[in-house]
Tab-separated table of C-alpha atoms and ligand atoms in Angstrom:
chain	number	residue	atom	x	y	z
D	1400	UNK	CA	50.474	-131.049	71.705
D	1401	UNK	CA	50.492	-131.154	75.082
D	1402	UNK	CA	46.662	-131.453	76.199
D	1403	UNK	CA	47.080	-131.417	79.877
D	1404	UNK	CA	48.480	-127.836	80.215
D	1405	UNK	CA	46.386	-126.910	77.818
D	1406	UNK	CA	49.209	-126.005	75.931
D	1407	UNK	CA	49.072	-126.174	72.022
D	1408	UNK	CA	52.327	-123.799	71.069
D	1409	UNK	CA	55.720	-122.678	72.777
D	1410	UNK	CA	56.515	-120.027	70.671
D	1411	UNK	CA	59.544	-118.041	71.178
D	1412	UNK	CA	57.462	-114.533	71.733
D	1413	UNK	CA	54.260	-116.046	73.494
D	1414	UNK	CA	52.283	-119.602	74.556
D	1415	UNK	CA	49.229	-120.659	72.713
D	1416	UNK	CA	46.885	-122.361	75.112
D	1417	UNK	CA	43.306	-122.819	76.209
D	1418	UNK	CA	41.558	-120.248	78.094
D	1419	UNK	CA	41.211	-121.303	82.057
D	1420	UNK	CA	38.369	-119.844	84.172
D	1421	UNK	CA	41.027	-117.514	85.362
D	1422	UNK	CA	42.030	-115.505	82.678
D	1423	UNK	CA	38.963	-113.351	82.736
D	1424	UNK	CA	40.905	-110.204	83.972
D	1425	UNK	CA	43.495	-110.407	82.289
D	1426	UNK	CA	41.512	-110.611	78.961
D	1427	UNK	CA	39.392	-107.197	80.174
D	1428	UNK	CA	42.299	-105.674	81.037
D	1429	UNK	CA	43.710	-106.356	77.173
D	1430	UNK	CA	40.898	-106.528	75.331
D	1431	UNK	CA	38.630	-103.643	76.936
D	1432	UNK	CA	39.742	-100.363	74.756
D	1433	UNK	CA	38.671	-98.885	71.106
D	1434	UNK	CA	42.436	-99.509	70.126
D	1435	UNK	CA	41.041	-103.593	69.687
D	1436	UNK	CA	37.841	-103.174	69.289
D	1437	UNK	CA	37.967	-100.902	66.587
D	1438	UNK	CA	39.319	-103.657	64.279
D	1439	UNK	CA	37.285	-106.813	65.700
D	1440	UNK	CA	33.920	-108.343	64.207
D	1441	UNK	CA	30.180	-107.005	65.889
D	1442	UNK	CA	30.899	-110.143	68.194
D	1443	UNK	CA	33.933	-108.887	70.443
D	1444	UNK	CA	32.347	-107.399	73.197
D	1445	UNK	CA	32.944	-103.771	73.856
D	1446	UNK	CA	33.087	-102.639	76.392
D	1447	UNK	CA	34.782	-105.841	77.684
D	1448	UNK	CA	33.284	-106.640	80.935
D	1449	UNK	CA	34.657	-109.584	83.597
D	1450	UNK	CA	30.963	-110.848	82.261
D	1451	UNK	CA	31.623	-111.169	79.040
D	1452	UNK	CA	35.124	-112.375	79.533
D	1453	UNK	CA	33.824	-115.355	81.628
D	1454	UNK	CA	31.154	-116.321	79.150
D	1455	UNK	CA	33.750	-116.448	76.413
D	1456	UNK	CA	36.047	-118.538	78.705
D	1457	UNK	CA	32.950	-120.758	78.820
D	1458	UNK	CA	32.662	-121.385	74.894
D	1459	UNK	CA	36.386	-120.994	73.902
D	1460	UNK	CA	37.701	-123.049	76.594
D	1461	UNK	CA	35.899	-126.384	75.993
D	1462	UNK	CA	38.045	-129.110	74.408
D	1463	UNK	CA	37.844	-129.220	70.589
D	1464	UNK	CA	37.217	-125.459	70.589
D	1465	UNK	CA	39.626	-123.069	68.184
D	1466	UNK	CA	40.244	-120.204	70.012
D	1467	UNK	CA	42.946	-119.978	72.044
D	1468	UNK	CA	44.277	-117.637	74.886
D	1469	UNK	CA	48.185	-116.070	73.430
D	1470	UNK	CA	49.757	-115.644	76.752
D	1471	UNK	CA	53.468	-114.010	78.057
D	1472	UNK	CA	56.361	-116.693	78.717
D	1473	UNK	CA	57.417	-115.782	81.729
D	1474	UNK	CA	53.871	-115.888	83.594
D	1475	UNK	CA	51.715	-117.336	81.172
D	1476	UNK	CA	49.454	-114.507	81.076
D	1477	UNK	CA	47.002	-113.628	78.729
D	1478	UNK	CA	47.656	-110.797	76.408
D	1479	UNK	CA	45.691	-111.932	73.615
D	1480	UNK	CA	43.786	-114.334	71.538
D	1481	UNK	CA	43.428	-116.047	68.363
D	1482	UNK	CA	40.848	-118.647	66.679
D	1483	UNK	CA	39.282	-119.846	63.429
D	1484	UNK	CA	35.647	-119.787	63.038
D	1485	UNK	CA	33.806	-122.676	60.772
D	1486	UNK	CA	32.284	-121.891	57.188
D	1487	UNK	CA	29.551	-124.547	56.206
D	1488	UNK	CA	28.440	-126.238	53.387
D	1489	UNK	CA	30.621	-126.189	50.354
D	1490	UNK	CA	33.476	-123.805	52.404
D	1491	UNK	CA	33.291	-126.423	55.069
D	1492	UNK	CA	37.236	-126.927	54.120
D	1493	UNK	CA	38.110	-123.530	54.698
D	1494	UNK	CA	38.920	-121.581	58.420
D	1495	UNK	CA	38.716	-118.361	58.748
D	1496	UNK	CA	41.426	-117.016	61.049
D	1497	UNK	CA	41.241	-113.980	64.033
D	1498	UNK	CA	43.237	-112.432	65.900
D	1499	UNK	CA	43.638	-110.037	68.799
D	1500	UNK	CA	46.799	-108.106	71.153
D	1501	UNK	CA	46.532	-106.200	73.723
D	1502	UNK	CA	47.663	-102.467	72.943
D	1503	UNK	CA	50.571	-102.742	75.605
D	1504	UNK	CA	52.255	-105.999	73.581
D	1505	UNK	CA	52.018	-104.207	69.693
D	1506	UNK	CA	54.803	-103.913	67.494
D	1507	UNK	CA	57.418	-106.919	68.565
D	1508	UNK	CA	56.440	-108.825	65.974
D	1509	UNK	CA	54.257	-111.046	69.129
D	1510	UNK	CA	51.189	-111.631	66.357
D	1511	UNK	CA	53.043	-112.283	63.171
D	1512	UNK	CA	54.945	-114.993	65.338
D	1513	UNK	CA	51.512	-116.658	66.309
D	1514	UNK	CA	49.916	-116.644	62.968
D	1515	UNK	CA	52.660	-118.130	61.101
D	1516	UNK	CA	52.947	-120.835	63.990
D	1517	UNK	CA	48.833	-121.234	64.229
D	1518	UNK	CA	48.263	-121.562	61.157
D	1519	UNK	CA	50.834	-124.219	60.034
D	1520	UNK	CA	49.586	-126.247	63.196
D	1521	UNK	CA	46.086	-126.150	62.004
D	1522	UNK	CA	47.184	-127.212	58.558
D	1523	UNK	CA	48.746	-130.324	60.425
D	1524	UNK	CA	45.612	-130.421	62.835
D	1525	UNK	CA	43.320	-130.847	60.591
D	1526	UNK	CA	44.459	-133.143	57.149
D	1527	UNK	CA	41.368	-131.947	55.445
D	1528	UNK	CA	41.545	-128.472	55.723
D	1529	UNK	CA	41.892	-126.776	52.114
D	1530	UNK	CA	42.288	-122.872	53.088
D	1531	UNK	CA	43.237	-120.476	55.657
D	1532	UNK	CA	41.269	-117.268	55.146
D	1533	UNK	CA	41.811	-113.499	57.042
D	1534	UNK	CA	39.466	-110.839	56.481
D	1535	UNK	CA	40.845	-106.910	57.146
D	1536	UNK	CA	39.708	-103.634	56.834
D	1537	UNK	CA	42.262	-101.723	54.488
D	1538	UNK	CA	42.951	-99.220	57.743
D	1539	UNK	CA	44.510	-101.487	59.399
D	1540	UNK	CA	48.245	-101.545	58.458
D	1541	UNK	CA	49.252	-103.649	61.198
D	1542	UNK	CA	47.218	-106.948	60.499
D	1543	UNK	CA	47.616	-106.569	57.134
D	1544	UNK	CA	51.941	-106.792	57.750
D	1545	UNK	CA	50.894	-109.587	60.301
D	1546	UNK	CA	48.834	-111.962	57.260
D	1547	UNK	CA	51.537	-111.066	54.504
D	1548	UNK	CA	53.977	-111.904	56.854
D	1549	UNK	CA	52.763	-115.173	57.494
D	1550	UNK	CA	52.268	-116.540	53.970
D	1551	UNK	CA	48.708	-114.844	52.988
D	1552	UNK	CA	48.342	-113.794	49.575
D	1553	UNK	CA	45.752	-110.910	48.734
D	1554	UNK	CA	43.057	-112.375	47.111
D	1555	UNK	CA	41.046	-109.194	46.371
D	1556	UNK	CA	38.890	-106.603	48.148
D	1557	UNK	CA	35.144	-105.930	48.806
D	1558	UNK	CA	34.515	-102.576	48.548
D	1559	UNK	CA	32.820	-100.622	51.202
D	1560	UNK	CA	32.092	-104.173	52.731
D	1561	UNK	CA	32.373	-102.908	56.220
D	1562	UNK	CA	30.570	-99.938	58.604
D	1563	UNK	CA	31.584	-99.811	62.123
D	1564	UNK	CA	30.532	-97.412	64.694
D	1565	UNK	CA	29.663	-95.335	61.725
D	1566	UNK	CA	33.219	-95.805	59.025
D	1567	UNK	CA	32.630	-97.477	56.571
D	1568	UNK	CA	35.456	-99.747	54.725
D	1569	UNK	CA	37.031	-101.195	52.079
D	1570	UNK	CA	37.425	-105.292	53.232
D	1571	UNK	CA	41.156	-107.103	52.113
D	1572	UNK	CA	40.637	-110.633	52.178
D	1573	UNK	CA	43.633	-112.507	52.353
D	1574	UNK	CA	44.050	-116.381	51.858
D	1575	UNK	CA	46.562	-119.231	52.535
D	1576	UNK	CA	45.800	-122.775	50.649
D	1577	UNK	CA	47.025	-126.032	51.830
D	1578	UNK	CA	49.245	-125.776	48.520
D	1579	UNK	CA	51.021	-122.511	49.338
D	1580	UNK	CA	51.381	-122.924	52.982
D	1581	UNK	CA	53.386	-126.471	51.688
D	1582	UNK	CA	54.923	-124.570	49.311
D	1583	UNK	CA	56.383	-122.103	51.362
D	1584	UNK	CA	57.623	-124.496	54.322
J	1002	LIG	C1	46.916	-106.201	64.384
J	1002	LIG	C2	47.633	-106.703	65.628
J	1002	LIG	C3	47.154	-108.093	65.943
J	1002	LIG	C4	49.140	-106.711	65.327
J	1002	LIG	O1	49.842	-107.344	66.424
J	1002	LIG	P1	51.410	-107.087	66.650
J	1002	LIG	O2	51.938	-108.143	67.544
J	1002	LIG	O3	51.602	-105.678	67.036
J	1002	LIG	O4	51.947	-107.326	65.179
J	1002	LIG	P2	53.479	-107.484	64.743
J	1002	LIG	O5	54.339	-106.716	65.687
J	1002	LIG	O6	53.765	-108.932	64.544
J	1002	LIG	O7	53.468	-106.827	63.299
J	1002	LIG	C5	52.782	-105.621	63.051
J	1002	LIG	C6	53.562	-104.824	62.021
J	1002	LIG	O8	52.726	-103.809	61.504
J	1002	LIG	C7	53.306	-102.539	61.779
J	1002	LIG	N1	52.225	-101.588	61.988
J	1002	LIG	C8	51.408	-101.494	63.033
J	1002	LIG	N2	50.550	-100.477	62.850
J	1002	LIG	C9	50.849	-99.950	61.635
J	1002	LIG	C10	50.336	-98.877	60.869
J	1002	LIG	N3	49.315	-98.148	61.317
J	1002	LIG	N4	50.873	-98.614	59.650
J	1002	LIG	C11	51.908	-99.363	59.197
J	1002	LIG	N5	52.444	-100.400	59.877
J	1002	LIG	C12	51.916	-100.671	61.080
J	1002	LIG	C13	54.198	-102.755	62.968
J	1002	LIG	O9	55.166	-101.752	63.091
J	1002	LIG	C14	54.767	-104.120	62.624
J	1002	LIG	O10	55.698	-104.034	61.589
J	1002	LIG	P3	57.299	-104.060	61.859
J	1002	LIG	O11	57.571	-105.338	62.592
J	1002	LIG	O12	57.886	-104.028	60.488
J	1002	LIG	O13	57.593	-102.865	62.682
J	1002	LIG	C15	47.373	-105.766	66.850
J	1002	LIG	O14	47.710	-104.469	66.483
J	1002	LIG	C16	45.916	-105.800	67.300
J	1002	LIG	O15	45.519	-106.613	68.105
J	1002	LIG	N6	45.087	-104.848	66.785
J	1002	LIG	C17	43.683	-104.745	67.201
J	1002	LIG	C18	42.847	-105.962	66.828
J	1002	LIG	C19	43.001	-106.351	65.371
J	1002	LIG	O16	43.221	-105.515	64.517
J	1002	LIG	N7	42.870	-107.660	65.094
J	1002	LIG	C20	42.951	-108.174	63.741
J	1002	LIG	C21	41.669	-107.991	63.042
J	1002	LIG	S1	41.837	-108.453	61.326
């Protein structure tokens, strides 16, 4: 890992690195349309202001955070993101992983590239980790491909689990053990 860039993943597609207070356009200009937010937890911001962008910045670029900015190789740009969120208590050993791509970047394989690669370096991040965890709505075909792709197993569906801006949905949750992921490498 190469802390002083910020750097965390060379990937062949995209970089993985921390978000710098400059990325704040950038991430409006991917992350501020339905086609994302659609998909994305009551959290992501929408619309996507420069405001919002900069307070996420604040929280996901401190050191130690999990979310990272997925950026282009040539200019290092940021096109997306990607993070794992804490459970507590007993799940304390499990991450639960998410993901977004701007619209313009969809369909070269860019995402299933970064999972596969983000989650095997958390597995080696963190020697305690037990689980990888993804959580989709069944509509969305895309980030299903991207999980299976990367290793996830369905592990079963909550039904009617999910209502946003009024659609209500069926939830896939998908999950990646410690003893798969070293099974499959
Ligand atoms: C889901 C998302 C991350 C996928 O990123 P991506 O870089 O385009 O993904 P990839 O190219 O690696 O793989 C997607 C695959 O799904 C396919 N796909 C996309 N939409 C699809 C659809 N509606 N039906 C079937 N397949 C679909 C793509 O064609 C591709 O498969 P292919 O390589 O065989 O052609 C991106 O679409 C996105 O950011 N969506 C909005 C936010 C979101 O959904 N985040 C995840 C929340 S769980």
């Amino acid at each position: 890992m190469t802390e002083s860039s910020g750097t965390i993943l060379k990937l062949n597609k995209s970089i993985i690195r921390r978000y710098r207070t400059s990325d704040a356009e950038a991430i409006v200009d991917g992350a501020d349309t339905p086609l994302v937010s659609e998909y994305m937890t009551a959290s992501f911001p929408s619309p996507y202001t420069l405001e919002k962008a900069r307070e996420w910045i604040k929280i996901a670029g401190e050191e130690g955070s999990l979310h990272f900015a997925i950026c282009t190789i040539d200019s290092n740009l940021v096109i997306g993101g990607c993070g794992f969120q804490h459970l507590t208590g007993v799940e304390s050993r499990t991450k639960v992983i998410g993901y977004w791509l701007s619209p313009k970047y969809w369909g070269q394989g860019i995402m299933t590239e970064v999972i596969t690669s983000f989650s095997d370096w958390i597995f080696g991040q963190v020697p305690t980790l037990l689980k990888l965890e993804g959580s989709v709505v069944e509509e969305n075909r895309g980030s299903i491909k991207v999980l299976e792709r990367a290793g996830y197993q369905h592990e079963g569906t909550r039904h009617m689990a999910v209502c946003k801006n009024g659609r209500v949905s069926n939830c896939m949750l998908f999950g990646l053990t410690r003893d798969q992921w070293a099974n499959a490498a």
